[in-house]
Amino acid sequence: MHPEGIGASVLRREDRRFLTGRGQYVSDLSFHDELHCAFVRSPHAHARIRSIDTTEALASAGVVAVYTGDDMAADRVGTMIPLWRIPGVGGSVMKEPPRWGLSRGTARHVGEAVAMVVAATRNQALDAAEKVAVDWEPLQAVVDVRDAAAPGAVELHPEAPGNVCVQFERGTRAPVDEAFARATHKVAVDIVNHRIICAAMEPRAVIAQASATRGLDGHAVTIWTASQVPHHIRKFVAEQLDLPENAVRVIAPDVGGGFGTKGKHYPEEIVLAWAARKLERPLKWVSTRSEAFVSDYHARDHVTRAELALDADGRFLGLRVSTLAAVGAYVSTVGAAVPTTVYTAVLSGPYRIPAIHAEVRAMFTNTVPTDAYRGAGRPEACFVLERLVEEAARKLRIDRMELRRRNFIPAAAMPYSTPVGPTYDTGDFVRLFDRVLVLADYAGFEKRRREAQARGRIRGFGICYFVESSGVAPSKYAGMFGARAGFFDSADIRVGCDGSLLVMCGTHSHGQAHATTFAQVLADRIGVPLSMIELVEGDTGRVPYGTGTFGSRSMVIAGSAITMAADKLLAKARKLAAHLLEAAEQDVEHRVVDGQGEFRVAGTDAVIGWADVARAVTYAHNLPPGMEPVLHSNAFFDPPNLTWSNGAQACEVEIDPATGVTTLMSYVVVDDIGTVINPVVVEGQVHGAIVQGIGQAMFEQAVYDRETGQLYTGSFMDYAMPRADVLPDFISETDESQPCTHNPLGVKGCGESGTIGAPAAITSAMHDALMPMGVTDLEMPFTPEKVWRAIRNASAQKAA
């Protein structure tokens, strides 16, 4: 056993560095002779660029250059290609209209970059950007996804008739039609899953520097970027600049919040990389918060009609889902994958539903492109299912908890193949569901409701259950849906002469505590203190292979690769230990005793420690024949299946009907994430995810003018965020009874669970509170004004 190993609540090793101000973000970096960049962005949602006059900007103090899309076209810089090419219905192909680093000819959303100013200082660049004169020809915009799908709608791209990016189907239509034909009960819901904005603490930033010492003839470039996926950025930039990948180095230092939004390729990365090679000077850009609202990828933005067929006993027979999803003005990195392959894969959730058919039309709109944001498709699917279950319970007059129990997939049915393709390897949904109700004291809720009513308040109890496709991989599965990259990950371990370990992984830590949890896995396997383990991530120059951190995948994929590489190391070390102990290799066993690794001859007291073996290798004084004088191994892991995290969430809300103010009174979660590496880290991940889900449910909404495409919520004055003073204490538990069966650690992803369930759980609570008052149609976010107005309208209708 290792006191700091798997299962230990070790404090995060990274935190001292951050708390003492020693974190290093892109904006903290500076280089000799660097120049600063500012972008000119479109003020129109849809407009043709007649001309761009840069004369006054070029004459401004400190300005070195002003670039437009024409300059990039002259250098034949390529288009930004999405990572996924989603297959459409009937063999149709996803439409990929060209998207350029700087707009060429037409801007299609407010905030699209049309020019870049390079100057000696940031303020000089910003001032000069205001002097770039663009002659605009405003065009009609289509903003709402329903308007984009309407006959005769304005089309954004000639390559995409009807504004359709891709029409996608999953499941089989005929069995669903048959299920509805024989159903005793049918229920339907119309749902808007509104658009939200990430608003990470650290705005995006990029530095690019050309290098004459790397690559061919000075064509190499190094990019520092606030990114979750440096290896993907290397691939994209190399393709767009027509460079070999080994001529592009991407470094992602500390990142202040990623949440999926920073796991994508952005125009600023290619523009700075291209311009740095032209000017042969380092270029730096740091986003302003205002820029972030109109240039960072947005999320969600679905409109869905969903129907559920049930038999006379309330058993689910069939599910039919039709969704319009806005991808925004262009197809971003995985923007088309989120509402299609990711969303539809989990539409069975925890329920046994014999027949499912889903159709999704991903549509272009004159808005910022959408892409993955914490949960990415899974919150939307959970929301659809749980809204249907609640509506079915209400219509059939079956207790909503009982209806769920009646339809849960039983643990005995695992592995279970859903009608939409995925196979769940493990899960005990009833167990977690019952536990969350105990922790939430559901039995005492009606008493609390009556007490609230006596105080003039309205109380509601919310519940949801979700299944999450986490541990994003495998490459084979991704390839079926048009992925243009593998989804494996790597680990490279090098042993010092004192037994210390240098670990290099293709992931990136931006809050996930990899320096702690990865080290715990390795310490547990080999037997060294955490203080002797160093982790390197986020640098394609030091870690040549990798995929990055997103989709709750790091411990599942990289943790497994670390385990496999550690086992290879131990096999080499065991061979040397046997030689040093003058014993047969098969008689030597490795053990971890009080945190220290050792090799012992079975049945004897002959023993040698890990550090002694490492020293013997590097000194190379007494090696067995054919053994290299180094302990070094690497491994790659690409699993055969996703992991299937799941969990139950319960909450209570209390509403003041006089003001519409809603107070979240309690929030309880029970998660199955397989093996728990570090309970403290898991609890922090779960809490953070819950808060972001609460944000969407109660506060956050990106609001555009439906006619002009202007973003009304373009600052924190208008875009509300959850704060600590509106949150209750969370109660969270994990259940480790169902470890994953297809990775060596038995782990499942944990970083997104709270965000996946919270919108559904809070909506459940709000409807439970308000439906007795006659409020039957209230959508997120549940702002005071919206809640107050709904109560007032319901009261007026009753009075009439």
Coordinates of N, CA and C in Angstrom, one line a residue, residues 78 87 232 240 340 374 451 485 498 669 779 781 799:
G78 N -4.3 28.3 -45.7 CA -5.5 27.5 -45.9 C -6.6 27.8 -45.0
P87 N -21.0 12.2 -40.9 CA -21.8 11.7 -42.0 C -23.3 12.1 -41.9
H232 N -3.5 19.1 -31.2 CA -4.5 19.4 -32.3 C -4.1 20.7 -32.9
Q240 N -2.7 24.4 -42.3 CA -3.1 25.7 -42.9 C -1.9 26.4 -43.5
T340 N -24.8 16.1 -32.7 CA -25.1 14.9 -33.6 C -24.6 13.6 -32.9
R374 N -18.4 22.3 -21.2 CA -18.5 21.3 -20.2 C -19.8 20.5 -20.2
E451 N -43.9 23.7 5.6 CA -43.3 24.8 6.4 C -43.0 26.0 5.5
A485 N -8.6 12.7 -36.6 CA -7.5 12.5 -35.8 C -7.8 11.3 -34.9
D498 N 18.5 8.4 -9.0 CA 18.0 8.3 -7.6 C 16.6 7.7 -7.5
V669 N -25.6 14.9 -4.8 CA -25.2 14.1 -6.0 C -24.6 12.8 -5.5
E779 N -39.3 27.8 -19.1 CA -38.0 27.3 -19.6 C -36.8 28.0 -18.9
P781 N -33.3 30.2 -18.5 CA -32.9 30.2 -17.1 C -34.0 30.8 -16.3
A799 N -57.8 33.7 -12.1 CA -58.8 34.7 -11.7 C -59.9 34.9 -12.8

